[in-house]
Amino acid sequence: MQTVVSGIRPTGNLHLGNYFGAVRAFLEMQHQYDCRFFIADWHSLTTHPKPEDIQRNAETILAEYLACGLDPEKSIIYVQSDVPEVLELYLYLNMNAYLGELERTTSFKDKARQQPDNVNAGLLTYPTLMAADILIHKGEKVPVGKDQEQNMEMARKFARRFNTIYGVDYFAEPESFSMAGKGIKVPGLDGSGKMGKSEGNCIYLMDDEKTISKKVMKAVTDSGPTEPNQEKPEVIQNLFTFMEIVSAPETYQHFDELYNSCQIRYGDMKKQLAADINAYAAPIRERIAEYSSDRELLRRVAREGAERARIHAQRTLAEVREIIGFRPR
């Protein structure tokens, strides 16, 4: 069975875009692959060097993923900082990573522009830490979006370079596992094409019924169709796409017919959509609350996940040390 490795940044709560995108893809993967999912708390320090409560943030993300259906019996789920072997491999990879190639990465240049007063070494060497996260498990597939593809190419480069320098065929080059087709793109309710934290247009899994209703009722619309069967503009198509995701087919068909006959009332549609979103999210919200209230359970899941992850990590690191020429521990 192939090994899949994926990191989850502990910044902010999960929203419906996350759920219908990456999370549901992860739920499918855990039945098909040997999955290692980790909460990337070290990575978060590159942009949040003073997290208010990094442990609590990690527990919150863990509770949300468990509530969505990620199963610690089927996958290894752990917190990145609980597997210190990653840092030693990160060191070895950094010794063979070159300043020029790290400075040319798009993610580094973008972040350096966004935070000019905090261009830290961790930001520069983000690709090597990401490579260490993958290679410590000899990961073969990594679910990534387009924004991480360059960093994945760097991970493959570091694997090749290690093999070349030490004359071995040890690390396989990890493949990017495209999320395209694995999840549903959830539109933003502000008229934009995608729901995202940076856009400020999210409906979070933890949002209560009142909050969901308020957000949906503020959704951008137009003055309504003026001709039968006219093409829907993007802001209206976004509402229908959302309804297609969370509502019953007959509900979608009902409002589609009203639109095509120029009889639609967007207020009625929004009320129905808010009710359907809440009906979909309510069971997940309840499970999140249950998991979040049991910190001992969350810590046990993280601890057991780290123990399992470290078995693989220690084996890899022992072999890497031997290849490089260091004494065994």
Short mmCIF file of C-alpha atoms in Angstrom, two decimals:
data_model
loop_
_atom_site.label_atom_id
_atom_site.label_comp_id
_atom_site.label_asym_id
_atom_site.label_seq_id
_atom_site.Cartn_x
_atom_site.Cartn_y
_atom_site.Cartn_z
CA MET A 1 0.00 0.00 0.00
CA GLN A 2 1.39 3.41 -0.96
CA THR A 3 2.13 5.96 1.75
CA VAL A 4 0.37 9.33 1.65
CA VAL A 5 1.71 12.21 3.78
CA SER A 6 -0.13 15.49 4.30
CA GLY A 7 0.26 18.40 6.68
CA ILE A 8 -2.48 20.53 8.21
CA ARG A 9 -1.65 24.04 9.42
CA PRO A 10 -3.14 24.80 12.87
CA THR A 11 -4.35 28.29 11.94
CA GLY A 12 -8.06 29.04 12.02
CA ASN A 13 -11.08 26.79 12.04
CA LEU A 14 -12.25 24.58 9.19
CA HIS A 15 -14.86 26.03 6.86
CA LEU A 16 -17.17 24.38 4.33
CA GLY A 17 -14.65 24.97 1.55
CA ASN A 18 -12.09 22.93 3.51
CA TYR A 19 -14.64 20.24 4.27
CA PHE A 20 -15.87 19.65 0.73
CA GLY A 21 -12.34 20.03 -0.62
CA ALA A 22 -9.38 18.57 1.27
CA VAL A 23 -11.17 16.96 4.21
CA ARG A 24 -13.51 14.75 2.19
CA ALA A 25 -10.58 13.80 -0.04
CA PHE A 26 -8.65 12.76 3.09
CA LEU A 27 -11.60 10.67 4.26
CA GLU A 28 -11.54 8.81 0.96
CA MET A 29 -7.76 8.38 1.01
CA GLN A 30 -7.69 6.80 4.47
CA HIS A 31 -9.50 3.77 3.07
CA GLN A 32 -7.14 3.40 0.10
CA TYR A 33 -3.66 4.35 1.31
CA ASP A 34 -1.33 4.21 4.29
CA CYS A 35 -2.01 7.78 5.43
CA ARG A 36 0.06 9.99 7.72
CA PHE A 37 -1.71 13.25 8.57
CA PHE A 38 0.12 15.73 10.78
CA ILE A 39 -0.73 19.11 12.31
CA ALA A 40 2.09 21.36 11.12
CA ASP A 41 2.72 23.46 14.21
CA TRP A 42 6.41 24.03 13.39
CA HIS A 43 5.46 25.33 9.96
CA SER A 44 3.05 27.82 11.51
CA LEU A 45 5.96 29.54 13.31
CA THR A 46 7.22 30.92 9.98
CA THR A 47 4.32 33.38 9.92
CA HIS A 48 3.09 33.28 13.55
CA PRO A 49 6.26 33.33 15.70
CA LYS A 50 4.27 34.11 18.86
CA PRO A 51 1.20 31.89 18.76
CA GLU A 52 -1.18 32.65 21.59
CA ASP A 53 -1.82 29.00 22.38
CA ILE A 54 -0.20 26.66 19.87
CA GLN A 55 -1.18 23.53 21.79
CA ARG A 56 -4.83 24.57 22.00
CA ASN A 57 -4.84 25.46 18.30
CA ALA A 58 -3.53 22.01 17.46
CA GLU A 59 -6.20 20.39 19.64
CA THR A 60 -8.91 22.47 17.95
CA ILE A 61 -7.84 21.35 14.47
CA LEU A 62 -7.55 17.75 15.67
CA ALA A 63 -11.07 17.87 17.14
CA GLU A 64 -12.48 19.23 13.88
CA TYR A 65 -10.81 16.60 11.71
CA LEU A 66 -11.94 13.78 14.01
CA ALA A 67 -15.47 15.19 13.96
CA CYS A 68 -15.40 15.18 10.17
CA GLY A 69 -14.51 11.49 10.15
CA LEU A 70 -10.72 11.19 10.08
CA ASP A 71 -10.11 7.88 11.84
CA PRO A 72 -6.97 7.40 13.99
CA GLU A 73 -7.46 3.64 13.62
CA LYS A 74 -7.13 3.89 9.82
CA SER A 75 -4.57 6.71 9.59
CA ILE A 76 -1.64 7.93 11.65
CA ILE A 77 -2.60 11.37 12.97
CA TYR A 78 -0.02 13.32 14.94
CA VAL A 79 1.31 16.76 15.82
CA GLN A 80 4.48 17.64 13.91
CA SER A 81 6.43 18.81 16.97
CA ASP A 82 5.80 15.46 18.70
CA VAL A 83 8.10 13.75 16.16
CA PRO A 84 11.55 15.31 16.79
CA GLU A 85 13.23 13.01 14.24
CA VAL A 86 11.86 15.32 11.56
CA LEU A 87 14.18 18.09 12.78
CA GLU A 88 17.33 16.00 12.43
CA LEU A 89 16.42 15.04 8.86
CA TYR A 90 15.59 18.72 8.24
CA LEU A 91 19.14 19.56 9.35
CA TYR A 92 20.72 17.04 6.97
CA LEU A 93 18.61 18.24 4.04
CA ASN A 94 19.48 21.87 4.82
CA MET A 95 23.19 21.01 4.59
CA ASN A 96 22.62 20.07 0.95
CA ALA A 97 20.16 22.84 0.07
CA TYR A 98 21.54 25.94 -1.64
CA LEU A 99 20.75 29.52 -0.75
CA GLY A 100 20.02 30.58 -4.31
CA GLU A 101 17.44 27.87 -4.97
CA LEU A 102 15.67 28.54 -1.68
CA GLU A 103 15.54 32.28 -2.35
CA ARG A 104 14.00 31.66 -5.78
CA THR A 105 10.97 29.75 -4.48
CA THR A 106 7.72 31.56 -5.11
CA SER A 107 6.35 30.85 -1.63
CA PHE A 108 9.41 32.48 -0.01
CA LYS A 109 9.26 35.55 -2.22
CA ASP A 110 5.52 35.97 -1.64
CA LYS A 111 5.79 35.62 2.13
CA ALA A 112 8.82 37.92 2.27
CA ARG A 113 6.75 40.62 0.56
CA GLN A 114 3.82 40.04 2.91
CA GLN A 115 5.92 40.15 6.09
CA PRO A 116 9.03 42.26 5.30
CA ASP A 117 9.82 42.66 9.00
CA ASN A 118 9.85 38.91 9.60
CA VAL A 119 11.86 37.30 6.79
CA ASN A 120 13.20 34.51 8.97
CA ALA A 121 15.38 31.48 8.25
CA GLY A 122 12.44 29.17 8.79
CA LEU A 123 10.57 30.95 6.02
CA LEU A 124 13.55 30.51 3.72
CA THR A 125 13.95 26.81 4.51
CA TYR A 126 10.24 25.99 4.47
CA PRO A 127 10.80 23.65 1.46
CA THR A 128 13.40 21.59 3.33
CA LEU A 129 11.18 21.17 6.38
CA MET A 130 8.32 20.15 4.07
CA ALA A 131 10.66 17.66 2.39
CA ALA A 132 11.70 16.28 5.78
CA ASP A 133 8.04 15.82 6.76
CA ILE A 134 7.53 13.72 3.63
CA LEU A 135 10.81 11.83 3.39
CA ILE A 136 10.90 10.84 7.08
CA HIS A 137 7.99 8.52 6.19
CA LYS A 138 9.30 7.76 2.69
CA GLY A 139 6.06 9.29 1.46
CA GLU A 140 5.11 8.34 -2.08
CA LYS A 141 2.09 10.60 -2.61
CA VAL A 142 1.41 14.07 -1.20
CA PRO A 143 -1.97 15.80 -1.65
CA VAL A 144 -1.20 19.38 -2.65
CA GLY A 145 -2.75 22.33 -4.38
CA LYS A 146 -1.12 24.25 -7.20
CA ASP A 147 0.45 26.71 -4.75
CA GLN A 148 2.59 23.91 -3.27
CA GLU A 149 3.73 22.31 -6.52
CA GLN A 150 7.06 24.17 -6.59
CA ASN A 151 7.80 23.03 -3.03
CA MET A 152 7.00 19.48 -4.10
CA GLU A 153 9.53 19.78 -6.92
CA MET A 154 12.04 20.93 -4.30
CA ALA A 155 11.26 17.84 -2.20
CA ARG A 156 11.94 15.64 -5.21
CA LYS A 157 15.16 17.54 -5.87
CA PHE A 158 16.34 17.05 -2.27
CA ALA A 159 15.56 13.32 -2.46
CA ARG A 160 17.57 13.01 -5.71
CA ARG A 161 20.42 15.08 -4.30
CA PHE A 162 20.69 12.95 -1.17
CA ASN A 163 20.84 9.80 -3.29
CA THR A 164 23.46 11.32 -5.60
CA ILE A 165 25.74 12.74 -2.88
CA TYR A 166 25.84 9.52 -0.88
CA GLY A 167 25.74 7.11 -3.84
CA VAL A 168 22.55 5.35 -2.77
CA ASP A 169 19.09 4.69 -4.07
CA TYR A 170 17.38 5.38 -0.75
CA PHE A 171 14.71 8.06 -1.09
CA ALA A 172 12.04 7.70 -3.75
CA GLU A 173 10.85 10.95 -5.30
CA PRO A 174 7.40 11.77 -3.83
CA GLU A 175 4.61 12.39 -6.31
CA SER A 176 2.15 15.26 -6.09
CA PHE A 177 -1.32 13.90 -5.51
CA SER A 178 -3.55 16.43 -7.22
CA MET A 179 -6.65 17.37 -5.27
CA ALA A 180 -8.41 18.22 -8.54
CA GLY A 181 -11.43 15.98 -8.88
CA LYS A 182 -11.06 14.79 -5.29
CA GLY A 183 -13.15 17.53 -3.76
CA ILE A 184 -15.85 20.07 -4.55
CA LYS A 185 -15.03 23.74 -5.03
CA VAL A 186 -17.27 25.71 -2.68
CA PRO A 187 -17.97 29.28 -3.85
CA GLY A 188 -17.82 32.33 -1.64
CA LEU A 189 -21.08 34.06 -0.76
CA ASP A 190 -19.53 37.46 -1.40
CA GLY A 191 -19.62 36.96 -5.16
CA SER A 192 -16.10 35.54 -5.39
CA GLY A 193 -15.37 32.22 -6.99
CA LYS A 194 -13.97 30.43 -3.94
CA MET A 195 -14.52 30.27 -0.22
CA GLY A 196 -11.36 31.07 1.73
CA LYS A 197 -10.11 32.55 5.01
CA SER A 198 -8.15 35.30 3.29
CA GLU A 199 -11.28 36.36 1.41
CA GLY A 200 -13.25 36.62 4.66
CA ASN A 201 -16.23 34.84 3.09
CA CYS A 202 -16.25 31.60 5.07
CA ILE A 203 -19.00 29.61 6.72
CA TYR A 204 -17.18 27.69 9.43
CA LEU A 205 -18.14 24.22 10.60
CA MET A 206 -18.42 25.68 14.10
CA ASP A 207 -20.80 28.50 13.08
CA ASP A 208 -24.15 28.27 14.87
CA GLU A 209 -27.51 28.47 13.12
CA LYS A 210 -27.92 32.20 13.68
CA THR A 211 -24.45 32.98 12.34
CA ILE A 212 -24.98 30.82 9.26
CA SER A 213 -28.29 32.52 8.52
CA LYS A 214 -26.78 35.97 8.92
CA LYS A 215 -23.92 35.18 6.55
CA VAL A 216 -26.14 33.64 3.90
CA MET A 217 -28.67 36.48 3.98
CA LYS A 218 -25.80 38.88 3.21
CA ALA A 219 -24.87 36.94 0.07
CA VAL A 220 -24.42 39.11 -3.00
CA THR A 221 -27.23 38.97 -5.58
CA ASP A 222 -28.49 41.04 -8.50
CA SER A 223 -31.89 42.54 -9.34
CA GLY A 224 -33.13 39.26 -10.78
CA PRO A 225 -33.57 37.74 -14.25
CA THR A 226 -35.29 39.82 -16.92
CA GLU A 227 -35.73 37.09 -19.54
CA PRO A 228 -36.78 33.43 -19.26
CA ASN A 229 -33.93 30.91 -19.17
CA GLN A 230 -31.24 33.57 -19.24
CA GLU A 231 -27.70 32.68 -18.21
CA LYS A 232 -26.99 33.14 -14.50
CA PRO A 233 -24.29 35.69 -13.62
CA GLU A 234 -21.48 34.42 -11.38
CA VAL A 235 -22.88 35.83 -8.14
CA ILE A 236 -26.16 34.02 -8.71
CA GLN A 237 -24.55 30.85 -10.02
CA ASN A 238 -22.56 30.76 -6.76
CA LEU A 239 -25.82 30.53 -4.80
CA PHE A 240 -27.08 27.73 -7.01
CA THR A 241 -23.76 25.90 -6.78
CA PHE A 242 -23.97 26.12 -2.99
CA MET A 243 -27.54 24.82 -3.11
CA GLU A 244 -26.47 21.98 -5.38
CA ILE A 245 -23.94 20.91 -2.75
CA VAL A 246 -26.08 21.01 0.41
CA SER A 247 -29.73 20.91 -0.65
CA ALA A 248 -32.00 18.14 -1.91
CA PRO A 249 -32.17 17.84 -5.74
CA GLU A 250 -35.84 18.80 -5.76
CA THR A 251 -35.05 21.98 -3.80
CA TYR A 252 -32.41 22.96 -6.32
CA GLN A 253 -34.79 22.18 -9.18
CA HIS A 254 -37.58 24.24 -7.59
CA PHE A 255 -35.49 27.42 -7.37
CA ASP A 256 -33.91 26.80 -10.75
CA GLU A 257 -37.37 26.70 -12.31
CA LEU A 258 -38.33 29.90 -10.49
CA TYR A 259 -35.22 31.60 -11.84
CA ASN A 260 -35.84 30.42 -15.38
CA SER A 261 -39.42 31.69 -15.24
CA CYS A 262 -38.32 35.06 -13.74
CA GLN A 263 -40.32 34.41 -10.56
CA ILE A 264 -37.46 33.86 -8.13
CA ARG A 265 -37.28 35.74 -4.81
CA TYR A 266 -33.68 35.68 -3.62
CA GLY A 267 -34.73 36.21 -0.01
CA ASP A 268 -36.71 32.95 -0.07
CA MET A 269 -33.82 31.15 -1.72
CA LYS A 270 -31.36 32.41 0.88
CA LYS A 271 -33.60 31.34 3.76
CA GLN A 272 -33.83 27.85 2.29
CA LEU A 273 -30.11 27.72 1.62
CA ALA A 274 -29.29 28.81 5.20
CA ALA A 275 -31.60 26.11 6.57
CA ASP A 276 -30.00 23.45 4.36
CA ILE A 277 -26.46 24.50 5.26
CA ASN A 278 -27.31 24.36 8.94
CA ALA A 279 -28.95 20.93 8.57
CA TYR A 280 -25.79 19.67 6.88
CA ALA A 281 -23.34 21.26 9.32
CA ALA A 282 -25.22 20.72 12.60
CA PRO A 283 -24.17 17.07 13.17
CA ILE A 284 -20.53 17.96 12.46
CA ARG A 285 -20.77 20.98 14.76
CA GLU A 286 -22.13 18.78 17.55
CA ARG A 287 -19.31 16.27 17.14
CA ILE A 288 -16.72 19.07 17.17
CA ALA A 289 -18.15 20.28 20.48
CA GLU A 290 -17.98 16.75 21.90
CA TYR A 291 -14.37 16.20 20.86
CA SER A 292 -13.30 19.69 21.93
CA SER A 293 -14.67 19.14 25.41
CA ASP A 294 -12.62 15.96 25.88
CA ARG A 295 -9.04 17.25 25.92
CA GLU A 296 -7.78 14.00 27.44
CA LEU A 297 -9.09 12.08 24.42
CA LEU A 298 -7.47 14.55 22.02
CA ARG A 299 -4.15 14.28 23.82
CA ARG A 300 -4.36 10.49 23.77
CA VAL A 301 -5.06 10.44 20.03
CA ALA A 302 -2.13 12.81 19.41
CA ARG A 303 0.17 10.84 21.72
CA GLU A 304 -0.66 7.47 20.17
CA GLY A 305 -0.36 8.94 16.69
CA ALA A 306 3.07 10.35 17.51
CA GLU A 307 4.21 7.00 18.90
CA ARG A 308 3.22 5.26 15.68
CA ALA A 309 4.76 8.01 13.53
CA ARG A 310 8.03 7.85 15.46
CA ILE A 311 8.44 4.13 14.78
CA HIS A 312 8.72 4.90 11.07
CA ALA A 313 10.68 8.12 11.62
CA GLN A 314 13.29 6.50 13.86
CA ARG A 315 13.85 3.70 11.37
CA THR A 316 14.37 6.18 8.53
CA LEU A 317 16.65 8.39 10.60
CA ALA A 318 18.81 5.44 11.72
CA GLU A 319 19.32 4.44 8.10
CA VAL A 320 20.03 8.03 7.05
CA ARG A 321 22.63 8.43 9.81
CA GLU A 322 24.32 5.21 8.70
CA ILE A 323 24.35 6.33 5.04
CA ILE A 324 25.87 9.71 5.93
CA GLY A 325 28.43 8.10 8.26
CA PHE A 326 27.30 8.99 11.77
CA ARG A 327 27.38 6.51 14.65
CA PRO A 328 24.09 4.75 15.41
CA ARG A 329 22.28 5.95 18.50
#
